[in-house]
Structure formats: structure tokens, C-alpha cells
GROMACS .gro file of C-alpha atoms in nm:
model
  358
    1MET     CA    1   1.281  -3.309   2.299
    2ARG     CA    2   1.062  -3.453   2.042
    3ILE     CA    3   0.734  -3.605   2.038
    4GLU     CA    4   0.565  -3.835   1.785
    5ARG     CA    5   0.201  -3.941   1.720
    6THR     CA    6   0.027  -4.137   1.449
    7GLY     CA    7  -0.327  -4.209   1.350
    8PRO     CA    8  -0.630  -3.986   1.298
    9VAL     CA    9  -0.645  -3.664   1.478
   10GLU     CA   10  -0.954  -3.574   1.666
   11PRO     CA   11  -1.091  -3.205   1.608
   12LEU     CA   12  -1.031  -3.022   1.907
   13THR     CA   13  -1.322  -2.729   1.873
   14PRO     CA   14  -1.606  -2.978   1.951
   15ARG     CA   15  -1.440  -3.096   2.278
   16VAL     CA   16  -1.410  -2.742   2.371
   17GLU     CA   17  -1.764  -2.656   2.297
   18ARG     CA   18  -1.868  -2.948   2.501
   19PHE     CA   19  -1.650  -2.814   2.789
   20ILE     CA   20  -1.823  -2.474   2.764
   21LEU     CA   21  -2.163  -2.630   2.776
   22GLU     CA   22  -2.103  -2.895   3.038
   23ALA     CA   23  -1.838  -2.798   3.294
   24LEU     CA   24  -1.913  -2.422   3.264
   25ARG     CA   25  -2.296  -2.470   3.235
   26GLY     CA   26  -2.300  -2.251   2.920
   27HIS     CA   27  -2.580  -2.174   2.696
   28SER     CA   28  -2.577  -2.044   2.356
   29LEU     CA   29  -2.640  -1.684   2.272
   30ASP     CA   30  -2.685  -1.731   1.897
   31ASP     CA   31  -3.031  -1.605   1.750
   32PRO     CA   32  -3.124  -1.784   1.452
   33ASP     CA   33  -3.366  -1.502   1.367
   34ASN     CA   34  -3.127  -1.233   1.384
   35SER     CA   35  -2.770  -1.385   1.258
   36GLU     CA   36  -2.621  -1.028   1.184
   37GLN     CA   37  -2.670  -0.909   1.559
   38LEU     CA   38  -2.337  -0.871   1.719
   39ARG     CA   39  -2.309  -1.112   2.018
   40PRO     CA   40  -2.073  -1.363   2.166
   41ASP     CA   41  -2.125  -1.731   2.155
   42TYR     CA   42  -2.189  -1.839   2.503
   43ALA     CA   43  -2.298  -1.698   2.846
   44CYS     CA   44  -2.157  -1.929   3.123
   45LEU     CA   45  -2.184  -1.952   3.502
   46ARG     CA   46  -2.516  -1.792   3.547
   47GLY     CA   47  -2.408  -1.506   3.342
   48LEU     CA   48  -2.088  -1.429   3.519
   49VAL     CA   49  -1.889  -1.506   3.211
   50ALA     CA   50  -1.936  -1.439   2.848
   51ILE     CA   51  -1.731  -1.628   2.584
   52GLU     CA   52  -1.660  -1.588   2.224
   53LEU     CA   53  -1.527  -1.903   2.068
   54LYS     CA   54  -1.298  -1.880   1.754
   55THR     CA   55  -1.127  -2.144   1.577
   56LEU     CA   56  -0.777  -2.087   1.413
   57ALA     CA   57  -0.872  -2.289   1.101
   58ASP     CA   58  -0.631  -2.090   0.872
   59ASP     CA   59  -0.277  -2.219   0.903
   60GLY     CA   60  -0.130  -1.882   0.786
   61LYS     CA   61   0.081  -2.053   0.496
   62ASP     CA   62  -0.038  -1.830   0.222
   63ARG     CA   63   0.038  -1.501   0.416
   64ILE     CA   64   0.395  -1.643   0.499
   65GLU     CA   65   0.453  -1.769   0.126
   66ASN     CA   66   0.355  -1.410   0.012
   67LEU     CA   67   0.581  -1.258   0.237
   68VAL     CA   68   0.872  -1.495   0.138
   69GLU     CA   69   0.812  -1.397  -0.216
   70GLN     CA   70   0.885  -1.058  -0.132
   71LEU     CA   71   1.181  -1.123   0.091
   72ARG     CA   72   1.349  -1.331  -0.191
   73ARG     CA   73   1.394  -1.020  -0.386
   74ARG     CA   74   1.646  -0.912  -0.107
   75PRO     CA   75   2.027  -0.952  -0.210
   76ASP     CA   76   2.091  -1.089   0.141
   77TRP     CA   77   1.809  -1.361   0.134
   78PRO     CA   78   1.993  -1.690   0.178
   79ILE     CA   79   1.981  -1.994  -0.024
   80PHE     CA   80   1.905  -2.337   0.136
   81LEU     CA   81   1.916  -2.700   0.009
   82GLY     CA   82   1.553  -2.789  -0.008
   83SER     CA   83   1.345  -2.648   0.261
   84ALA     CA   84   1.442  -2.466   0.574
   85PRO     CA   85   1.285  -2.339   0.890
   86MET     CA   86   1.196  -1.957   0.864
   87ASP     CA   87   1.420  -1.896   1.158
   88ALA     CA   88   1.729  -2.037   0.965
   89MET     CA   89   1.644  -1.789   0.681
   90ILE     CA   90   1.585  -1.492   0.903
   91LYS     CA   91   1.925  -1.559   1.095
   92ASN     CA   92   2.120  -1.521   0.762
   93THR     CA   93   1.987  -1.184   0.653
   94ASP     CA   94   2.141  -0.828   0.732
   95ASP     CA   95   1.822  -0.761   0.928
   96PRO     CA   96   1.719  -1.049   1.126
   97GLU     CA   97   1.517  -0.839   1.390
   98GLY     CA   98   1.333  -0.649   1.132
   99ILE     CA   99   1.254  -0.934   0.912
  100GLY     CA  100   1.139  -1.133   1.230
  101LYS     CA  101   0.902  -0.864   1.316
  102GLN     CA  102   0.747  -0.894   0.968
  103VAL     CA  103   0.699  -1.249   0.981
  104LEU     CA  104   0.539  -1.225   1.317
  105GLU     CA  105   0.301  -0.960   1.183
  106ARG     CA  106   0.196  -1.195   0.912
  107VAL     CA  107   0.121  -1.512   1.133
  108GLY     CA  108  -0.037  -1.252   1.387
  109ARG     CA  109  -0.307  -1.151   1.142
  110GLY     CA  110  -0.466  -1.489   1.182
  111ILE     CA  111  -0.479  -1.426   1.547
  112THR     CA  112  -0.554  -1.067   1.603
  113ARG     CA  113  -0.847  -1.061   1.345
  114PRO     CA  114  -1.040  -1.301   1.576
  115LEU     CA  115  -0.955  -1.077   1.861
  116GLN     CA  116  -1.082  -0.766   1.679
  117LYS     CA  117  -1.427  -0.916   1.604
  118ALA     CA  118  -1.448  -1.079   1.960
  119ASN     CA  119  -1.397  -0.724   2.107
  120ARG     CA  120  -1.686  -0.589   1.940
  121GLN     CA  121  -1.907  -0.894   2.012
  122LEU     CA  122  -1.815  -0.877   2.390
  123GLU     CA  123  -1.875  -0.504   2.376
  124ALA     CA  124  -2.214  -0.552   2.246
  125HIS     CA  125  -2.298  -0.804   2.509
  126GLU     CA  126  -2.186  -0.578   2.787
  127LYS     CA  127  -2.449  -0.329   2.664
  128ASP     CA  128  -2.713  -0.569   2.629
  129TYR     CA  129  -2.664  -0.740   2.955
  130PRO     CA  130  -2.504  -0.467   3.192
  131ARG     CA  131  -2.416  -0.614   3.498
  132THR     CA  132  -2.160  -0.498   3.779
  133SER     CA  133  -1.967  -0.837   3.770
  134LEU     CA  134  -1.887  -0.975   3.408
  135VAL     CA  135  -1.572  -1.173   3.278
  136LYS     CA  136  -1.541  -1.136   2.893
  137ILE     CA  137  -1.319  -1.410   2.740
  138LEU     CA  138  -1.224  -1.492   2.392
  139ILE     CA  139  -1.117  -1.851   2.360
  140LEU     CA  140  -0.886  -1.928   2.063
  141VAL     CA  141  -0.876  -2.299   1.946
  142ASN     CA  142  -0.575  -2.418   1.735
  143GLU     CA  143  -0.712  -2.713   1.484
  144ASP     CA  144  -0.387  -2.860   1.450
  145HIS     CA  145  -0.164  -2.612   1.283
  146GLU     CA  146   0.230  -2.595   1.327
  147ALA     CA  147   0.275  -2.219   1.303
  148TYR     CA  148   0.053  -2.133   1.614
  149ASP     CA  149   0.300  -2.286   1.872
  150PRO     CA  150   0.192  -2.125   2.239
  151HIS     CA  151   0.507  -1.927   2.247
  152ILE     CA  152   0.451  -1.722   1.931
  153VAL     CA  153   0.059  -1.697   2.004
  154SER     CA  154   0.118  -1.579   2.360
  155TYR     CA  155   0.377  -1.308   2.227
  156ILE     CA  156   0.130  -1.188   1.974
  157LEU     CA  157  -0.159  -1.161   2.222
  158TRP     CA  158   0.041  -1.016   2.491
  159HIS     CA  159   0.151  -0.726   2.280
  160ALA     CA  160  -0.200  -0.709   2.125
  161VAL     CA  161  -0.396  -0.660   2.446
  162ARG     CA  162  -0.144  -0.385   2.539
  163ARG     CA  163  -0.201  -0.167   2.228
  164LEU     CA  164  -0.363   0.177   2.286
  165ASN     CA  165  -0.592   0.386   2.062
  166ASN     CA  166  -0.495   0.740   1.988
  167ASP     CA  167  -0.672   0.856   2.293
  168GLY     CA  168  -0.484   0.639   2.536
  169SER     CA  169  -0.754   0.386   2.582
  170PRO     CA  170  -0.702   0.012   2.550
  171ARG     CA  171  -0.759  -0.101   2.182
  172PHE     CA  172  -0.921  -0.457   2.314
  173ALA     CA  173  -1.085  -0.319   2.638
  174HIS     CA  174  -1.403  -0.542   2.630
  175VAL     CA  175  -1.170  -0.858   2.599
  176ASP     CA  176  -1.054  -0.929   2.991
  177ALA     CA  177  -0.854  -1.235   2.851
  178ILE     CA  178  -0.788  -1.483   2.597
  179ILE     CA  179  -0.756  -1.849   2.644
  180TYR     CA  180  -0.548  -2.058   2.398
  181PHE     CA  181  -0.591  -2.424   2.342
  182THR     CA  182  -0.372  -2.629   2.127
  183GLU     CA  183  -0.301  -2.985   2.120
  184ARG     CA  184  -0.028  -2.990   1.824
  185HIS     CA  185   0.211  -2.864   2.086
  186ALA     CA  186   0.312  -3.060   2.424
  187THR     CA  187   0.579  -3.116   2.642
  188ILE     CA  188   0.657  -3.389   2.917
  189VAL     CA  189   0.587  -3.327   3.276
  190GLU     CA  190   0.629  -3.614   3.537
  191ASN     CA  191   0.633  -3.856   3.255
  192LEU     CA  192   0.286  -3.732   3.125
  193LEU     CA  193   0.218  -3.570   2.775
  194THR     CA  194   0.108  -3.247   2.871
  195PHE     CA  195  -0.075  -2.989   2.651
  196PRO     CA  196  -0.043  -2.604   2.702
  197LEU     CA  197  -0.345  -2.398   2.805
  198THR     CA  198  -0.232  -2.042   2.768
  199VAL     CA  199  -0.412  -1.728   2.921
  200VAL     CA  200  -0.319  -1.403   2.832
  201GLU     CA  201  -0.496  -1.136   3.069
  202GLY     CA  202  -0.594  -0.789   2.949
  203ASN     CA  203  -0.658  -0.475   3.098
  204GLY     CA  204  -0.984  -0.573   3.246
  205VAL     CA  205  -0.814  -0.809   3.480
  206TYR     CA  206  -0.564  -0.574   3.590
  207ASP     CA  207  -0.859  -0.341   3.685
  208ALA     CA  208  -1.049  -0.603   3.847
  209PRO     CA  209  -0.813  -0.877   3.987
  210TRP     CA  210  -1.079  -1.101   4.111
  211LYS     CA  211  -1.126  -1.196   3.740
  212SER     CA  212  -0.799  -1.383   3.738
  213ASP     CA  213  -0.973  -1.648   3.988
  214VAL     CA  214  -1.236  -1.693   3.751
  215LEU     CA  215  -0.982  -1.767   3.485
  216GLU     CA  216  -0.803  -2.001   3.716
  217PHE     CA  217  -1.119  -2.184   3.777
  218ILE     CA  218  -1.192  -2.235   3.426
  219GLN     CA  219  -0.841  -2.391   3.374
  220ARG     CA  220  -0.875  -2.623   3.650
  221ALA     CA  221  -1.236  -2.712   3.528
  222TRP     CA  222  -1.080  -2.789   3.188
  223ILE     CA  223  -0.832  -3.026   3.364
  224ARG     CA  224  -1.098  -3.198   3.543
  225HIS     CA  225  -1.337  -3.229   3.234
  226CYS     CA  226  -1.060  -3.410   3.024
  227GLY     CA  227  -0.980  -3.622   3.311
  228TYR     CA  228  -0.614  -3.508   3.331
  229PRO     CA  229  -0.426  -3.518   3.674
  230GLU     CA  230  -0.344  -3.201   3.876
  231LEU     CA  231   0.041  -3.165   3.830
  232SER     CA  232   0.242  -3.069   4.135
  233LEU     CA  233   0.537  -2.927   3.945
  234LYS     CA  234   0.593  -2.565   3.841
  235GLN     CA  235   0.368  -2.495   3.551
  236PRO     CA  236   0.591  -2.517   3.236
  237GLN     CA  237   0.629  -2.172   3.028
  238ALA     CA  238   0.507  -2.143   2.659
  239SER     CA  239   0.866  -2.161   2.527
  240ASP     CA  240   0.891  -2.517   2.695
  241PHE     CA  241   0.669  -2.681   2.454
  242THR     CA  242   0.745  -2.852   2.114
  243THR     CA  243   0.568  -2.925   1.813
  244ILE     CA  244   0.429  -3.256   1.792
  245ASP     CA  245   0.557  -3.450   1.477
  246HIS     CA  246   0.259  -3.623   1.317
  247ILE     CA  247   0.365  -3.939   1.135
  248PRO     CA  248   0.124  -4.031   0.869
  249GLU     CA  249   0.031  -4.401   0.805
  250GLN     CA  250   0.166  -4.378   0.442
  251ALA     CA  251   0.429  -4.130   0.320
  252PRO     CA  252   0.671  -4.090   0.020
  253ARG     CA  253   1.016  -4.221   0.053
  254HIS     CA  254   1.181  -3.874   0.099
  255GLU     CA  255   0.935  -3.815   0.398
  256ARG     CA  256   1.026  -4.141   0.562
  257TRP     CA  257   1.396  -4.056   0.523
  258ARG     CA  258   1.315  -3.717   0.708
  259THR     CA  259   1.141  -3.896   0.984
  260ASN     CA  260   1.430  -4.137   1.040
  261TYR     CA  261   1.654  -3.858   1.074
  262ARG     CA  262   1.431  -3.664   1.324
  263ARG     CA  263   1.442  -3.987   1.533
  264ASN     CA  264   1.815  -4.027   1.501
  265SER     CA  265   2.001  -3.680   1.444
  266TYR     CA  266   2.347  -3.868   1.392
  267LEU     CA  267   2.511  -3.565   1.225
  268GLN     CA  268   2.416  -3.341   1.527
  269PRO     CA  269   2.743  -3.400   1.722
  270LEU     CA  270   2.967  -3.284   1.429
  271THR     CA  271   3.144  -2.949   1.410
  272ASN     CA  272   3.065  -2.746   1.123
  273ASP     CA  273   3.389  -2.819   0.942
  274GLN     CA  274   3.313  -3.209   0.996
  275LEU     CA  275   2.964  -3.153   0.865
  276ARG     CA  276   3.118  -2.977   0.540
  277ASP     CA  277   3.339  -3.288   0.485
  278ARG     CA  278   3.042  -3.508   0.492
  279PHE     CA  279   2.865  -3.281   0.283
  280ASP     CA  280   3.160  -3.308   0.029
  281GLU     CA  281   3.137  -3.672   0.020
  282ILE     CA  282   2.768  -3.697  -0.022
  283MET     CA  283   2.785  -3.415  -0.299
  284LEU     CA  284   3.074  -3.628  -0.476
  285ILE     CA  285   2.882  -3.957  -0.479
  286ASN     CA  286   2.582  -3.794  -0.621
  287THR     CA  287   2.798  -3.643  -0.907
  288LEU     CA  288   2.925  -3.978  -0.980
  289SER     CA  289   2.582  -4.127  -0.950
  290PHE     CA  290   2.418  -3.905  -1.209
  291LEU     CA  291   2.671  -3.769  -1.446
  292LYS     CA  292   2.702  -3.977  -1.769
  293GLU     CA  293   3.035  -4.164  -1.817
  294PRO     CA  294   3.182  -4.114  -1.472
  295PRO     CA  295   3.548  -4.227  -1.389
  296VAL     CA  296   3.371  -4.514  -1.139
  297VAL     CA  297   3.032  -4.669  -1.162
  298ILE     CA  298   2.832  -4.613  -0.827
  299PRO     CA  299   2.607  -4.912  -0.745
  300LYS     CA  300   2.243  -4.849  -0.750
  301GLU     CA  301   2.211  -4.937  -0.360
  302GLN     CA  302   2.504  -4.705  -0.289
  303THR     CA  303   2.332  -4.407  -0.474
  304THR     CA  304   1.995  -4.477  -0.301
  305ALA     CA  305   2.167  -4.484   0.021
  306ASN     CA  306   2.352  -4.142  -0.054
  307MET     CA  307   2.036  -4.001  -0.139
  308GLU     CA  308   1.896  -4.057   0.189
  309ARG     CA  309   2.209  -3.920   0.360
  310PHE     CA  310   2.149  -3.622   0.142
  311THR     CA  311   1.816  -3.563   0.271
  312HIS     CA  312   1.965  -3.583   0.617
  313MET     CA  313   2.221  -3.346   0.522
  314MET     CA  314   1.966  -3.085   0.424
  315LEU     CA  315   1.777  -3.126   0.750
  316GLU     CA  316   2.086  -3.072   0.967
  317MET     CA  317   2.204  -2.769   0.760
  318ALA     CA  318   1.859  -2.614   0.800
  319ASN     CA  319   1.872  -2.685   1.181
  320ARG     CA  320   2.200  -2.526   1.209
  321ALA     CA  321   2.096  -2.222   0.972
  322ILE     CA  322   2.392  -2.298   0.741
  323PRO     CA  323   2.290  -2.177   0.378
  324ILE     CA  324   2.430  -2.351   0.080
  325THR     CA  325   2.675  -2.078   0.011
  326ALA     CA  326   2.867  -2.167   0.339
  327PHE     CA  327   2.962  -2.487   0.142
  328ALA     CA  328   3.045  -2.346  -0.192
  329TYR     CA  329   3.213  -2.598  -0.426
  330ASP     CA  330   3.571  -2.593  -0.408
  331PRO     CA  331   3.786  -2.882  -0.618
  332ARG     CA  332   4.035  -2.905  -0.363
  333ARG     CA  333   3.770  -3.017  -0.110
  334ASP     CA  334   3.631  -3.246  -0.374
  335ILE     CA  335   3.974  -3.417  -0.409
  336ALA     CA  336   3.983  -3.443  -0.034
  337ALA     CA  337   3.661  -3.619  -0.006
  338ALA     CA  338   3.755  -3.862  -0.283
  339ARG     CA  339   4.069  -3.956  -0.076
  340ARG     CA  340   3.857  -3.998   0.237
  341LEU     CA  341   3.598  -4.245   0.040
  342GLY     CA  342   3.924  -4.448  -0.099
  343LEU     CA  343   3.820  -4.384  -0.452
  344PRO     CA  344   4.051  -4.451  -0.709
  345GLU     CA  345   4.298  -4.182  -0.846
  346ASN     CA  346   4.120  -4.147  -1.181
  347VAL     CA  347   3.839  -3.966  -0.992
  348GLU     CA  348   4.089  -3.692  -0.892
  349THR     CA  349   4.221  -3.672  -1.241
  350TRP     CA  350   3.861  -3.626  -1.349
  351ILE     CA  351   3.774  -3.360  -1.103
  352LEU     CA  352   4.072  -3.170  -1.218
  353ARG     CA  353   3.981  -3.191  -1.585
  354ILE     CA  354   3.620  -3.071  -1.525
  355GLU     CA  355   3.742  -2.790  -1.337
  356ALA     CA  356   3.997  -2.699  -1.626
  357GLU     CA  357   3.698  -2.712  -1.866
  358LYS     CA  358   3.491  -2.479  -1.689
   0.00000   0.00000   0.00000
């Protein structure tokens, strides 16, 4: 499933703030005279709920790029044509499980740091306003970053709230639950564009199951607040959601080529052997187009069209996690590609001559 969008993107955090104030009857706990005092952002529903609101403004790219720089020193780190998804790189290493954990840890820092601070703030609120019934919630809002898909976020948070201190106590004992909002990820349910609302329950909910009813009330309140319909189908899982592809109004030519391929992935039905044949044909035309004094002249229009096909090939190889080394150059395959393309015999002679001169 693939979902596109265009145009400007409305910030999500202000909408969530309005929801807390209007639908949950929240009031701010900020103290302008003492900004250093630990406290959550809102008390809601007559003090029953305390909420700390955190926005995931950092997309985590710097952390991932720093890790990739280290991983490139590994002898088994794969080489791809152009950019490739991190999953494709990880699959082609000797330790995909270990490297996958490292990547999750780097992505997770942007999520667990707000959780650590919220735990301290909600603990302070619990001491300042002691009551027998209190639901302490961290609300995380993703401001349109692809990296924070609900599957990864829920996985990281699920493990985080189950961590224990050395004395056996829960590390984040003062966060009953985390609610995660994102509108960069979606699925289709009953022909409707559906955004995830991810709830991860902590130890406080297990100790007091009635708090789960409060969390369900908040979820339904958000649905009503946004004017969304109540869906009768079983709720989709976090892994069912896909990242929305944002199409800018203006984009460089190579980005438009990428969009065209995502809309029509015509190489997808090919086997890997068939894909390698198309790869050989594309690379041969590129070589003939850009080397001096080739045996045949490739028209400019064909060169441009081949560059677009080359972009499509990069995407398909990345989608299949095929590194460039899997299609290493072989002059015999180049000759076979020339024959499939119906090129004159002097191209074959030229290929053999170049190979002999190496």
C-alpha cells in the first residue's frame, strides 16, 4: 500500500494542545514565576489526569548518520547504487540482528529522552498533588518525521516501560502510559485514510486496570474532537501503517523520476536474474552515452530516458536489498546485453577490446 499527499502540512502539536484544553478540560500547570520547577504541562479532567506533552522535533538523522559512518568501516558493509533503506543495508551484513539493535538504540534516544524527563516531571506532580486516583500520561507528537513510524515507536516504548532499576523497581514507574500521535503514517480502513493513535501502557496500568478505561476515553475523545467516524472494524496494528509519501510542488528531475517509479514499480515482477539483465542493459547504454568515441552514438533523448531507468533500477535494487556487488561487471553479460538491445557487432568488439586493455 502506498499513500501520497501534496501541499503544506499543518503542524500537529497545536492541534493536540487544543484537544487537551478543550476535549479533556485541561489547564496549564506552567508557572511563569518558577520555570525551573519540575512539573508536567497539564492537569485534566478535574485533576484525574496529568499530562506531559513532548514534540519529537528531531528527526534523528544526525544520530543515524553518525552510526552509519562507524558501520561503513566494517568489511561486510554493503555498497548500494545511490541511497538505500537502512533495512536493506542491515540485511546484507554478517550481523543483521546486532546492527539492527544498534540502529534501534540510536533512533530510540529521541524517544526515551522525553520519557526520562516526563517520568521526573510526573513524579514531582504526584508529590505536589497527592490523590488516590491519578493517571500520569506522556503524550508524544511526531512533527512529520518518517523515522518515527508507529511500529518502531511502539516497539521502543514497550521495551522502555518494562526496564527495571537495579533494585527491581520499574525505571519509568511514574509514567502510567504513553500516547503517540503521528499523521506522517497512515493506512486505509473502510476506504478512509486512517492515522494511528498508539497507546503503550506502563506498570501503573497493570497495577490499576481502571486506568485503561481512562486511556480508552481519551482515544475516543480524540476521534470525536477531530470529527473522525467510529470504525467498526478491528483496530489495525502498528505494523499495518505505511509512511505517507509527501510530494512537493516543485522537485528536481531525479526526485520526479523517483516518484514516477514509486507510482508504477514496473520492475517489481521481474526475477533477480531478469532484473540483472535490465541492469546490464542500462549500464551498457550509460557507458556508450558518456564515454568518448563510443562505437555507436546514443541519441540525447535515449540517454535521458536511460538515466530515468537507472534511477528506477537503483530504487528496485534497494527495495530488494541487492547491493551493487551482486551485479558485478562481467563482459560476457555486457555482450549478451548488446545482443538483446540489437546493437551492431562493433559494440561487442569494443567491449572485448576494453576488457583486454584492463
